[in-house]
Amino acid sequence: MENKDREILRLLKTDGEKAMEIIYSDYYNYLCHATYKILNDSVTTEDIVQDVLMEIWKKREILDITISLKAYMRRASINKALNHLRGKRMQFEDDDKYTETFVDSDDSHQKLEFNEFSDMINGSIESLPEKCRMVFSMSRFESMTYQEIASALDISIKTVENQISKALKILRKDLSDYKMKGNSIKIS
Amino acid sequence: MKQFDNMVLIHKHLTGQLSSEEKQAYEAWLLDNENQSNVEEISQVWSKTAAYEPTSFEPNATAAYHKFKNSIEKESAPSTKVIRLHPLRWVARIAAGLVFVISALFLFQSDLINGDKYEAPIVASSILQHGLSDGSNVVLAENASLEVDNRFGEQTRKVKLEGKAFFDIQRNESLPFIIKMGKSELEVLGTSFNVNVVGQISTVEVKSGVVEVRAKTKTEKLTVGQKAVVNFEKDEIELNKTEQSAFNWTKSVLSVESVSVVQLFDELEKYYNVNIELNPNVDQSCTLTSPLAGNSSIDQIFDVLKETYDLIYEKQSNDRYEIKFLSCK
């Protein structure tokens, strides 16, 4: 565990408010970004992160964290986000039917015009269809397996495969369009 | 041979999820040079997307911190107001013979852990039904003790329990109902369940709705028919099934004694889910004792009442009765 985490955990027990001030200033944005990548909903994201931090506050006297505090809070936020999604019981079946035509016809995906490569990648991910982006993000940013994504969203592995495949096809197409315009992709 | 989605195969290759069958298919597919360029493109997409940062969302950490600070300040604001245990119908219904409230010498008891303050504990000398100011009901088993946060219903819905109780919680999305069970906690929005707190071990059995139980770091959500044994010290939550009969113990609370006419018939209405109308000829000053038992029908109850008191009633339908005359002189 980092020294900073140790200090925050010590402060939580001795000067809780100071500890929370540090947590908010140093970790709030990080937690929101991680959660937003899954939810794509700023209001729910901030509510969830607030809930997580409020729980830290309430349990500050008895909190016993052995992993990094940052990792603990990120895991708690993502878990809450996944619970939220599971509660929404989204229907993926209709999406599955149109996976192929959707990408091939390319009439539903927003056309992107970007000068910077990083903007192109960001825009391309953000304009993925909601469920497709969500499944892709779970794999890309939370390293969740097909099985884990299927369980988290209460959908079949086949549906996860369809969504991953769709996401990659769309992203590849955007990348290819970007390159065709003679743009460089050396930006890391 | 099984057909694979090439895009999924590439993704599984990149994320180390290929099964041996998929690996074979992937390697065979890769022999084609054109496919190799596909892999390169997708690998590039995968690699570049790692740097994604949301562009359309800028969280405001300062505002969030102020919001947090406001909410903890509200929670810790000293309150001199004593919220009286609400004189609801439920309270009024409590049979005097069953009630024994220990009015402790102190009005408040501090919870050293989080600064919460509670009203004097209500200790049941035998089964006791108790109404809370938010419309929730609690049935306390013999020797159970309930403490109600002195800000209950306004900023919080928090109670502390020792012993066994059945809760029927009035739903309130914005103010979760929290039961402190030793050091562990339980949180609900609106539901009914049994709780039994013995030291640091609490047992929760859900009759309806969803109940969230928390140990040190672990949290579990229980649904109808589930039972959890929470061991705070060991940070363990053990899940099991519960029986419907687990809630039968609360029924004996309806063995009311020495209650008013209105209280008695209110109780009967609720228990048997019937409508009982009182005619003006009913002497409402009577104090009655009803021989209520869990298995008796409403008609059997009326029969006993008729023999005990000067009672005339009419059964208008299966769920509708009129008390035409009642006198206890």
Short mmCIF file of C-alpha atoms in Angstrom, two decimals:
data_model
loop_
_atom_site.label_atom_id
_atom_site.label_comp_id
_atom_site.label_asym_id
_atom_site.label_seq_id
_atom_site.Cartn_x
_atom_site.Cartn_y
_atom_site.Cartn_z
CA MET A 1 0.00 0.00 0.00
CA GLU A 2 1.22 3.48 -0.84
CA ASN A 3 2.36 5.78 1.95
CA LYS A 4 -0.30 8.28 0.95
CA ASP A 5 -3.02 5.67 1.37
CA ARG A 6 -1.63 4.71 4.76
CA GLU A 7 -1.69 8.32 5.85
CA ILE A 8 -5.27 8.81 4.65
CA LEU A 9 -6.39 5.65 6.46
CA ARG A 10 -4.67 6.86 9.64
CA LEU A 11 -6.30 10.27 9.26
CA LEU A 12 -9.72 8.70 8.75
CA LYS A 13 -9.51 7.44 12.31
CA THR A 14 -7.98 10.57 13.83
CA ASP A 15 -9.18 13.49 11.70
CA GLY A 16 -11.93 12.11 9.49
CA GLU A 17 -12.89 15.39 7.86
CA LYS A 18 -9.32 16.13 6.78
CA ALA A 19 -9.02 12.63 5.37
CA MET A 20 -12.24 13.06 3.40
CA GLU A 21 -11.05 16.41 2.06
CA ILE A 22 -7.93 14.70 0.68
CA ILE A 23 -9.96 11.84 -0.73
CA TYR A 24 -12.27 14.24 -2.54
CA SER A 25 -9.48 16.40 -3.92
CA ASP A 26 -7.23 13.53 -4.97
CA TYR A 27 -9.54 10.67 -5.86
CA TYR A 28 -13.02 11.97 -6.64
CA ASN A 29 -12.37 12.75 -10.30
CA TYR A 30 -10.49 9.52 -10.78
CA LEU A 31 -13.38 7.49 -9.32
CA CYS A 32 -15.93 9.41 -11.37
CA HIS A 33 -14.05 8.83 -14.62
CA ALA A 34 -13.67 5.11 -13.93
CA THR A 35 -17.36 4.77 -13.09
CA TYR A 36 -18.50 6.97 -15.97
CA LYS A 37 -16.67 4.75 -18.46
CA ILE A 38 -19.10 2.00 -17.52
CA LEU A 39 -22.26 4.03 -16.98
CA ASN A 40 -21.94 6.96 -19.40
CA ASP A 41 -24.32 8.85 -17.12
CA SER A 42 -22.77 11.75 -15.20
CA VAL A 43 -25.56 12.19 -12.65
CA THR A 44 -25.70 8.52 -11.63
CA THR A 45 -21.91 8.37 -11.66
CA GLU A 46 -21.55 11.23 -9.19
CA ASP A 47 -24.33 9.80 -7.00
CA ILE A 48 -22.59 6.45 -6.88
CA VAL A 49 -19.18 7.91 -6.06
CA GLN A 50 -20.77 10.11 -3.36
CA ASP A 51 -22.42 7.01 -1.90
CA VAL A 52 -19.12 5.16 -1.83
CA LEU A 53 -17.34 8.04 -0.12
CA MET A 54 -20.19 8.47 2.34
CA GLU A 55 -19.85 4.80 3.24
CA ILE A 56 -16.12 5.31 3.77
CA TRP A 57 -17.00 8.18 6.11
CA LYS A 58 -19.56 6.17 8.04
CA LYS A 59 -17.22 3.22 8.42
CA ARG A 60 -14.11 5.29 9.00
CA GLU A 61 -13.65 4.08 12.57
CA ILE A 62 -13.77 0.42 11.65
CA LEU A 63 -12.45 0.50 8.10
CA ASP A 64 -9.87 -2.21 7.65
CA ILE A 65 -8.41 -2.00 4.16
CA THR A 66 -5.41 -4.10 3.26
CA ILE A 67 -5.27 -3.27 -0.45
CA SER A 68 -4.71 0.23 -1.83
CA LEU A 69 -7.39 2.68 -0.73
CA LYS A 70 -7.64 3.96 -4.28
CA ALA A 71 -8.19 0.44 -5.62
CA TYR A 72 -10.70 -0.27 -2.85
CA MET A 73 -12.76 2.82 -3.67
CA ARG A 74 -12.58 2.13 -7.40
CA ARG A 75 -13.77 -1.44 -6.87
CA ALA A 76 -16.59 -0.25 -4.60
CA SER A 77 -17.67 2.36 -7.19
CA ILE A 78 -17.57 -0.11 -10.08
CA ASN A 79 -19.47 -2.71 -8.06
CA LYS A 80 -22.15 -0.17 -7.28
CA ALA A 81 -22.30 0.82 -10.94
CA LEU A 82 -22.70 -2.82 -11.96
CA ASN A 83 -25.44 -3.31 -9.37
CA HIS A 84 -27.16 -0.25 -10.79
CA LEU A 85 -26.95 -1.67 -14.32
CA ARG A 86 -28.17 -5.07 -13.19
CA GLY A 87 -31.13 -3.37 -11.55
CA LYS A 88 -32.01 -1.69 -14.84
CA ARG A 89 -32.43 -5.09 -16.50
CA MET A 90 -31.55 -3.86 -19.96
CA GLN A 91 -32.75 -5.80 -22.97
CA PHE A 92 -29.95 -6.81 -25.32
CA GLU A 93 -31.81 -9.30 -27.47
CA ASP A 94 -33.01 -6.78 -30.04
CA ASP A 95 -29.52 -5.42 -30.37
CA ASP A 96 -28.21 -8.88 -31.11
CA LYS A 97 -30.51 -9.28 -34.10
CA TYR A 98 -29.19 -6.18 -35.76
CA THR A 99 -25.53 -6.53 -34.96
CA GLU A 100 -24.40 -7.28 -38.50
CA THR A 101 -26.62 -4.88 -40.44
CA PHE A 102 -25.95 -2.15 -37.94
CA VAL A 103 -22.22 -2.05 -38.59
CA ASP A 104 -22.32 -2.83 -42.28
CA SER A 105 -24.88 -0.22 -43.24
CA ASP A 106 -23.16 2.31 -40.99
CA ASP A 107 -26.20 4.52 -40.94
CA SER A 108 -26.80 4.55 -37.22
CA HIS A 109 -23.31 5.33 -36.07
CA GLN A 110 -22.49 8.95 -35.80
CA LYS A 111 -19.99 10.15 -38.38
CA LEU A 112 -16.95 11.51 -36.65
CA GLU A 113 -14.71 14.33 -37.73
CA PHE A 114 -11.60 14.75 -35.62
CA ASN A 115 -8.21 16.23 -36.13
CA GLU A 116 -6.43 14.68 -33.16
CA PHE A 117 -6.15 10.94 -32.86
CA SER A 118 -6.93 10.88 -29.17
CA ASP A 119 -10.08 12.92 -29.84
CA MET A 120 -11.05 10.45 -32.52
CA ILE A 121 -10.65 7.49 -30.16
CA ASN A 122 -12.54 9.26 -27.35
CA GLY A 123 -15.34 10.34 -29.68
CA SER A 124 -15.55 6.95 -31.28
CA ILE A 125 -15.97 5.18 -27.93
CA GLU A 126 -18.48 7.72 -26.67
CA SER A 127 -20.62 7.43 -29.76
CA LEU A 128 -20.85 3.63 -29.59
CA PRO A 129 -24.41 2.42 -28.98
CA GLU A 130 -25.11 2.43 -25.22
CA LYS A 131 -25.05 -1.30 -24.49
CA CYS A 132 -22.22 -1.91 -26.89
CA ARG A 133 -20.09 0.78 -25.25
CA MET A 134 -20.93 -0.56 -21.81
CA VAL A 135 -19.86 -4.13 -22.62
CA PHE A 136 -16.75 -2.90 -24.43
CA SER A 137 -15.83 -0.67 -21.47
CA MET A 138 -16.24 -3.50 -18.98
CA SER A 139 -13.77 -5.53 -20.99
CA ARG A 140 -11.38 -2.72 -21.86
CA PHE A 141 -11.23 -0.73 -18.65
CA GLU A 142 -12.20 -3.23 -15.98
CA SER A 143 -10.55 -6.28 -17.60
CA MET A 144 -13.73 -8.25 -17.08
CA THR A 145 -14.02 -11.62 -18.84
CA TYR A 146 -16.95 -12.61 -21.06
CA GLN A 147 -18.33 -14.67 -18.20
CA GLU A 148 -18.00 -11.83 -15.72
CA ILE A 149 -19.71 -9.34 -18.04
CA ALA A 150 -22.52 -11.81 -18.76
CA SER A 151 -23.08 -12.36 -15.03
CA ALA A 152 -22.89 -8.68 -14.18
CA LEU A 153 -25.52 -7.72 -16.74
CA ASP A 154 -27.50 -10.95 -16.51
CA ILE A 155 -27.11 -11.65 -20.22
CA SER A 156 -25.71 -14.56 -22.22
CA ILE A 157 -22.07 -14.92 -23.22
CA LYS A 158 -23.26 -14.93 -26.84
CA THR A 159 -24.75 -11.48 -26.30
CA VAL A 160 -21.47 -10.27 -24.81
CA GLU A 161 -19.65 -11.63 -27.87
CA ASN A 162 -22.05 -9.85 -30.21
CA GLN A 163 -21.55 -6.54 -28.41
CA ILE A 164 -17.75 -6.84 -28.29
CA SER A 165 -17.67 -7.75 -31.97
CA LYS A 166 -19.91 -4.83 -32.85
CA ALA A 167 -17.80 -2.39 -30.82
CA LEU A 168 -14.56 -3.51 -32.43
CA LYS A 169 -16.04 -3.30 -35.93
CA ILE A 170 -17.26 0.24 -35.34
CA LEU A 171 -14.00 1.35 -33.75
CA ARG A 172 -11.98 -0.19 -36.55
CA LYS A 173 -14.12 1.57 -39.13
CA ASP A 174 -13.65 4.92 -37.43
CA LEU A 175 -9.91 4.32 -37.24
CA SER A 176 -9.79 3.34 -40.89
CA ASP A 177 -11.80 6.43 -41.94
CA TYR A 178 -9.43 8.55 -39.91
CA LYS A 179 -6.39 7.03 -41.59
CA MET A 180 -7.93 7.41 -45.05
CA LYS A 181 -7.93 11.12 -44.51
CA GLY A 182 -4.17 10.91 -44.30
CA ASN A 183 -4.02 11.46 -40.57
CA SER A 184 -1.20 10.14 -38.50
CA ILE A 185 -1.84 7.82 -35.58
CA LYS A 186 1.51 8.09 -33.88
CA ILE A 187 0.05 9.86 -30.90
CA SER A 188 0.24 7.45 -28.01
CA MET B 1 -16.87 -27.39 -37.40
CA LYS B 2 -18.01 -24.70 -35.03
CA GLN B 3 -18.15 -21.20 -36.51
CA PHE B 4 -16.42 -18.42 -34.63
CA ASP B 5 -16.77 -14.68 -34.93
CA ASN B 6 -13.29 -13.60 -36.00
CA MET B 7 -13.61 -10.30 -34.21
CA VAL B 8 -14.34 -12.14 -30.97
CA LEU B 9 -11.41 -14.48 -31.57
CA ILE B 10 -9.06 -11.52 -31.97
CA HIS B 11 -10.47 -9.91 -28.84
CA LYS B 12 -10.13 -13.11 -26.85
CA HIS B 13 -6.57 -13.46 -28.11
CA LEU B 14 -5.81 -9.91 -26.97
CA THR B 15 -7.36 -10.46 -23.56
CA GLY B 16 -6.01 -14.00 -23.05
CA GLN B 17 -9.40 -15.69 -23.07
CA LEU B 18 -9.05 -18.14 -25.97
CA SER B 19 -10.10 -21.69 -25.19
CA SER B 20 -8.02 -24.44 -26.80
CA GLU B 21 -10.66 -24.94 -29.50
CA GLU B 22 -10.81 -21.21 -30.17
CA LYS B 23 -7.04 -21.01 -30.21
CA GLN B 24 -6.90 -23.67 -32.91
CA ALA B 25 -9.52 -21.86 -34.99
CA TYR B 26 -7.74 -18.56 -34.50
CA GLU B 27 -4.36 -19.92 -35.60
CA ALA B 28 -5.89 -21.55 -38.67
CA TRP B 29 -7.66 -18.34 -39.59
CA LEU B 30 -4.47 -16.37 -39.09
CA LEU B 31 -2.65 -18.28 -41.85
CA ASP B 32 -4.30 -15.99 -44.37
CA ASN B 33 -2.21 -12.81 -44.80
CA GLU B 34 -5.26 -10.60 -45.15
CA ASN B 35 -6.47 -11.80 -41.79
CA GLN B 36 -3.17 -10.83 -40.23
CA SER B 37 -3.76 -7.23 -41.24
CA ASN B 38 -7.19 -7.47 -39.61
CA VAL B 39 -5.52 -8.56 -36.41
CA GLU B 40 -3.07 -5.66 -36.63
CA GLU B 41 -5.89 -3.17 -37.03
CA ILE B 42 -7.90 -4.54 -34.16
CA SER B 43 -4.80 -4.75 -31.96
CA GLN B 44 -4.17 -1.13 -32.73
CA VAL B 45 -7.74 -0.20 -31.83
CA TRP B 46 -7.46 -2.16 -28.62
CA SER B 47 -4.18 -0.61 -27.68
CA LYS B 48 -5.23 2.96 -28.47
CA THR B 49 -8.53 2.76 -26.64
CA ALA B 50 -6.65 2.17 -23.37
CA ALA B 51 -6.00 5.90 -23.21
CA TYR B 52 -9.68 6.81 -23.41
CA GLU B 53 -10.75 9.55 -21.03
CA PRO B 54 -14.35 10.78 -20.99
CA THR B 55 -14.54 14.15 -22.71
CA SER B 56 -18.14 15.08 -22.08
CA PHE B 57 -18.02 14.71 -18.30
CA GLU B 58 -16.12 16.91 -15.90
CA PRO B 59 -16.81 15.96 -12.32
CA ASN B 60 -16.60 18.80 -9.83
CA ALA B 61 -14.67 17.53 -6.84
CA THR B 62 -14.98 20.78 -4.90
CA ALA B 63 -18.75 20.92 -5.24
CA ALA B 64 -18.97 17.24 -4.36
CA TYR B 65 -16.89 17.78 -1.22
CA HIS B 66 -19.14 20.67 -0.12
CA LYS B 67 -22.18 18.52 -0.69
CA PHE B 68 -20.62 15.79 1.44
CA LYS B 69 -19.66 18.27 4.15
CA ASN B 70 -23.16 19.72 4.26
CA SER B 71 -24.68 16.33 4.64
CA ILE B 72 -22.40 15.28 7.52
CA GLU B 73 -22.92 18.62 9.23
CA LYS B 74 -26.66 18.14 9.03
CA GLU B 75 -26.30 14.67 10.50
CA SER B 76 -24.13 15.79 13.37
CA ALA B 77 -26.08 18.98 14.15
CA PRO B 78 -27.04 18.91 17.82
CA SER B 79 -30.72 18.40 18.27
CA THR B 80 -32.46 19.30 21.48
CA LYS B 81 -35.81 18.26 20.18
CA VAL B 82 -37.07 14.99 21.53
CA ILE B 83 -39.15 13.23 18.92
CA ARG B 84 -41.84 11.55 20.87
CA LEU B 85 -42.64 8.01 19.92
CA HIS B 86 -45.55 8.71 17.75
CA PRO B 87 -48.96 8.10 19.28
CA LEU B 88 -50.11 6.23 16.23
CA ARG B 89 -52.90 3.80 16.15
CA TRP B 90 -50.35 1.06 16.55
CA VAL B 91 -49.19 2.46 19.81
CA ALA B 92 -52.72 2.99 20.95
CA ARG B 93 -53.42 -0.61 20.18
CA ILE B 94 -50.77 -1.94 22.45
CA ALA B 95 -52.43 -3.93 25.12
CA ALA B 96 -51.68 -2.37 28.44
CA GLY B 97 -50.98 -5.71 30.07
CA LEU B 98 -48.26 -6.45 27.55
CA VAL B 99 -46.48 -3.20 27.68
CA PHE B 100 -43.65 -2.53 29.97
CA VAL B 101 -41.53 0.31 28.84
CA ILE B 102 -38.47 0.93 30.88
CA SER B 103 -38.25 4.65 31.17
CA ALA B 104 -34.60 4.94 31.84
CA LEU B 105 -33.28 7.65 34.06
CA PHE B 106 -31.46 9.17 31.16
CA LEU B 107 -33.21 10.56 28.13
CA PHE B 108 -30.50 9.99 25.65
CA GLN B 109 -27.89 7.39 25.19
CA SER B 110 -24.85 8.22 23.15
CA ASP B 111 -23.59 5.87 20.58
CA LEU B 112 -19.87 6.26 21.02
CA ILE B 113 -19.11 4.84 17.66
CA ASN B 114 -20.77 7.42 15.49
CA GLY B 115 -22.18 10.07 17.74
CA ASP B 116 -25.80 9.07 17.22
CA LYS B 117 -28.19 9.79 20.06
CA TYR B 118 -31.09 7.63 20.94
CA GLU B 119 -34.20 7.96 23.00
CA ALA B 120 -34.60 5.83 26.09
CA PRO B 121 -34.79 2.15 25.15
CA ILE B 122 -38.12 0.40 24.88
CA VAL B 123 -37.80 -3.01 26.49
CA ALA B 124 -40.53 -5.58 25.96
CA SER B 125 -41.43 -7.69 28.97
CA SER B 126 -43.43 -9.84 26.57
CA ILE B 127 -44.28 -9.54 22.89
CA LEU B 128 -44.90 -5.91 22.14
CA GLN B 129 -46.12 -4.12 19.06
CA HIS B 130 -44.74 -0.64 18.57
CA GLY B 131 -45.44 2.02 15.96
CA LEU B 132 -42.75 4.42 14.76
CA SER B 133 -43.36 7.98 13.64
CA ASP B 134 -42.69 7.16 9.97
CA GLY B 135 -45.55 4.66 9.91
CA SER B 136 -43.29 1.62 10.28
CA ASN B 137 -44.23 -1.07 12.79
CA VAL B 138 -42.05 -3.17 15.03
CA VAL B 139 -42.99 -6.26 16.96
CA LEU B 140 -40.52 -6.84 19.76
CA ALA B 141 -40.06 -10.30 21.18
CA GLU B 142 -39.79 -10.82 24.93
CA ASN B 143 -36.76 -9.02 26.41
CA ALA B 144 -35.92 -7.31 23.11
CA SER B 145 -34.81 -3.72 23.36
CA LEU B 146 -35.30 -1.00 20.77
CA GLU B 147 -33.68 2.42 20.75
CA VAL B 148 -34.88 5.08 18.34
CA ASP B 149 -32.54 7.80 17.08
CA ASN B 150 -33.73 11.11 18.46
CA ARG B 151 -33.80 12.61 14.95
CA PHE B 152 -35.85 9.71 13.69
CA GLY B 153 -38.16 10.61 10.81
CA GLU B 154 -36.53 13.95 10.04
CA GLN B 155 -32.93 13.45 9.03
CA THR B 156 -32.60 9.78 9.63
CA ARG B 157 -34.52 6.59 10.23
CA LYS B 158 -32.12 4.81 12.51
CA VAL B 159 -32.85 2.44 15.37
CA LYS B 160 -30.76 0.12 17.51
CA LEU B 161 -31.88 -3.35 18.37
CA GLU B 162 -30.92 -5.98 20.92
CA GLY B 163 -32.82 -9.24 20.85
CA LYS B 164 -35.47 -10.34 18.41
CA ALA B 165 -37.93 -8.20 16.48
CA PHE B 166 -40.06 -8.16 13.37
CA PHE B 167 -40.01 -4.97 11.31
CA ASP B 168 -42.57 -3.81 8.79
CA ILE B 169 -40.99 -0.74 7.26
CA GLN B 170 -42.83 2.08 5.59
CA ARG B 171 -41.19 2.73 2.20
CA ASN B 172 -39.23 5.98 1.91
CA GLU B 173 -36.80 6.17 -1.03
CA SER B 174 -35.09 9.27 0.28
CA LEU B 175 -34.59 8.11 3.86
CA PRO B 176 -33.41 4.52 4.20
CA PHE B 177 -34.31 2.72 7.39
CA ILE B 178 -31.18 1.61 9.23
CA ILE B 179 -31.05 -0.88 12.07
CA LYS B 180 -27.87 -1.01 14.08
CA MET B 181 -27.30 -4.56 15.28
CA GLY B 182 -24.28 -4.41 17.55
CA LYS B 183 -21.61 -3.13 15.23
CA SER B 184 -23.19 -4.45 12.05
CA GLU B 185 -25.94 -2.68 10.16
CA LEU B 186 -28.95 -3.39 8.08
CA GLU B 187 -30.49 -1.00 5.57
CA VAL B 188 -33.84 -1.09 3.83
CA LEU B 189 -36.17 1.23 1.95
CA GLY B 190 -39.43 -0.54 2.67
CA THR B 191 -39.88 -4.19 3.48
CA SER B 192 -40.64 -6.67 6.28
CA PHE B 193 -38.26 -8.99 8.06
CA ASN B 194 -37.16 -10.62 11.32
CA VAL B 195 -33.97 -9.57 13.06
CA ASN B 196 -32.38 -11.32 16.01
CA VAL B 197 -29.36 -9.66 17.58
CA VAL B 198 -27.31 -11.61 20.07
CA GLY B 199 -24.01 -9.87 20.82
CA GLN B 200 -22.15 -9.38 17.57
CA ILE B 201 -24.12 -12.07 15.74
CA SER B 202 -27.29 -11.00 14.00
CA THR B 203 -29.77 -13.10 12.09
CA VAL B 204 -31.99 -11.50 9.45
CA GLU B 205 -34.91 -13.24 7.73
CA VAL B 206 -36.73 -11.47 4.91
CA LYS B 207 -40.50 -11.74 4.54
CA SER B 208 -40.91 -9.15 1.76
CA GLY B 209 -38.77 -6.72 -0.21
CA VAL B 210 -35.00 -6.41 -0.20
CA VAL B 211 -32.75 -5.98 2.83
CA GLU B 212 -29.09 -4.98 2.71
CA VAL B 213 -26.94 -6.27 5.57
CA ARG B 214 -23.44 -5.07 6.31
CA ALA B 215 -20.63 -6.55 8.35
CA LYS B 216 -17.22 -4.87 8.65
CA THR B 217 -16.50 -4.68 4.95
CA LYS B 218 -18.93 -7.19 3.49
CA THR B 219 -22.37 -6.33 2.23
CA GLU B 220 -25.14 -8.64 1.06
CA LYS B 221 -28.57 -7.99 -0.37
CA LEU B 222 -31.24 -10.38 0.81
CA THR B 223 -34.52 -10.98 -0.92
CA VAL B 224 -37.77 -12.72 0.07
CA GLY B 225 -37.21 -16.07 1.77
CA GLN B 226 -33.52 -15.46 2.43
CA LYS B 227 -31.80 -15.56 5.77
CA ALA B 228 -28.41 -14.11 6.70
CA VAL B 229 -26.30 -14.70 9.75
CA VAL B 230 -23.98 -11.74 10.17
CA ASN B 231 -20.88 -12.14 12.30
CA PHE B 232 -19.36 -8.71 12.61
CA GLU B 233 -16.14 -9.72 14.34
CA LYS B 234 -15.33 -12.32 11.73
CA ASP B 235 -16.70 -10.10 8.94
CA GLU B 236 -18.82 -13.00 7.73
CA ILE B 237 -22.29 -13.04 6.21
CA GLU B 238 -23.71 -16.52 5.82
CA LEU B 239 -26.74 -16.87 3.53
CA ASN B 240 -29.48 -19.48 3.90
CA LYS B 241 -33.14 -20.01 3.17
CA THR B 242 -35.76 -19.13 5.71
CA GLU B 243 -39.15 -20.71 6.37
CA GLN B 244 -42.41 -18.81 6.17
CA SER B 245 -43.15 -20.14 9.66
CA ALA B 246 -40.25 -18.04 10.93
CA PHE B 247 -42.66 -15.12 11.07
CA ASN B 248 -45.47 -16.88 12.93
CA TRP B 249 -44.21 -15.79 16.32
CA THR B 250 -45.47 -12.26 15.66
CA LYS B 251 -49.08 -13.46 15.46
CA SER B 252 -49.39 -13.98 19.17
CA VAL B 253 -49.10 -10.24 19.54
CA LEU B 254 -52.74 -10.09 18.69
CA SER B 255 -53.73 -11.68 21.97
CA VAL B 256 -54.86 -8.33 23.23
CA GLU B 257 -56.23 -7.67 26.65
CA SER B 258 -57.97 -4.71 28.19
CA VAL B 259 -58.24 -2.56 25.10
CA SER B 260 -60.93 -0.16 24.00
CA VAL B 261 -63.70 -1.19 21.62
CA VAL B 262 -62.20 0.81 18.78
CA GLN B 263 -58.76 -0.66 19.36
CA LEU B 264 -60.05 -4.18 19.46
CA PHE B 265 -62.03 -3.94 16.23
CA ASP B 266 -59.20 -2.10 14.50
CA GLU B 267 -56.96 -4.98 15.43
CA LEU B 268 -59.47 -7.52 14.19
CA GLU B 269 -59.89 -5.66 10.90
CA LYS B 270 -56.19 -5.70 10.25
CA TYR B 271 -55.61 -9.24 11.39
CA TYR B 272 -58.47 -10.81 9.43
CA ASN B 273 -58.50 -8.27 6.60
CA VAL B 274 -62.21 -7.51 7.06
CA ASN B 275 -64.27 -4.39 7.49
CA ILE B 276 -66.06 -3.89 10.80
CA GLU B 277 -68.47 -1.00 11.21
CA LEU B 278 -69.52 0.25 14.62
CA ASN B 279 -73.14 1.27 15.04
CA PRO B 280 -73.80 4.36 17.25
CA ASN B 281 -75.39 2.00 19.80
CA VAL B 282 -72.00 0.62 20.61
CA ASP B 283 -70.67 1.72 23.96
CA GLN B 284 -67.18 2.83 23.06
CA SER B 285 -66.13 3.31 26.67
CA CYS B 286 -65.94 -0.45 27.15
CA THR B 287 -62.66 -2.11 27.85
CA LEU B 288 -62.48 -5.54 26.33
CA THR B 289 -60.30 -8.56 26.45
CA SER B 290 -60.34 -10.64 23.34
CA PRO B 291 -59.40 -14.30 23.26
CA LEU B 292 -57.53 -13.93 20.00
CA ALA B 293 -55.59 -16.91 18.85
CA GLY B 294 -53.62 -17.38 15.69
CA ASN B 295 -55.79 -20.18 14.30
CA SER B 296 -59.30 -18.95 15.20
CA SER B 297 -61.56 -17.65 12.47
CA ILE B 298 -63.18 -14.23 12.74
CA ASP B 299 -66.55 -15.93 13.26
CA GLN B 300 -65.19 -17.92 16.21
CA ILE B 301 -63.88 -14.70 17.69
CA PHE B 302 -67.29 -13.06 17.35
CA ASP B 303 -68.90 -16.10 18.97
CA VAL B 304 -66.64 -15.82 21.98
CA LEU B 305 -67.19 -12.08 22.23
CA LYS B 306 -70.93 -12.62 22.05
CA GLU B 307 -70.79 -15.00 24.97
CA THR B 308 -68.56 -12.73 27.01
CA TYR B 309 -70.21 -9.39 26.34
CA ASP B 310 -73.62 -8.06 25.49
CA LEU B 311 -73.00 -8.03 21.76
CA ILE B 312 -75.22 -7.98 18.70
CA TYR B 313 -73.52 -8.12 15.34
CA GLU B 314 -74.43 -8.85 11.77
CA LYS B 315 -72.30 -10.57 9.18
CA GLN B 316 -73.09 -8.68 5.98
CA SER B 317 -70.67 -10.58 3.79
CA ASN B 318 -67.55 -12.69 4.20
CA ASP B 319 -65.45 -9.64 4.87
CA ARG B 320 -67.96 -7.19 6.22
CA TYR B 321 -69.42 -7.03 9.72
CA GLU B 322 -71.54 -4.52 11.57
CA ILE B 323 -71.53 -4.25 15.34
CA LYS B 324 -75.12 -3.26 16.08
CA PHE B 325 -74.95 -3.16 19.83
CA LEU B 326 -72.30 -3.62 22.44
CA SER B 327 -72.41 -3.08 26.16
CA CYS B 328 -70.08 -4.31 28.82
CA LYS B 329 -72.25 -3.40 31.80
#
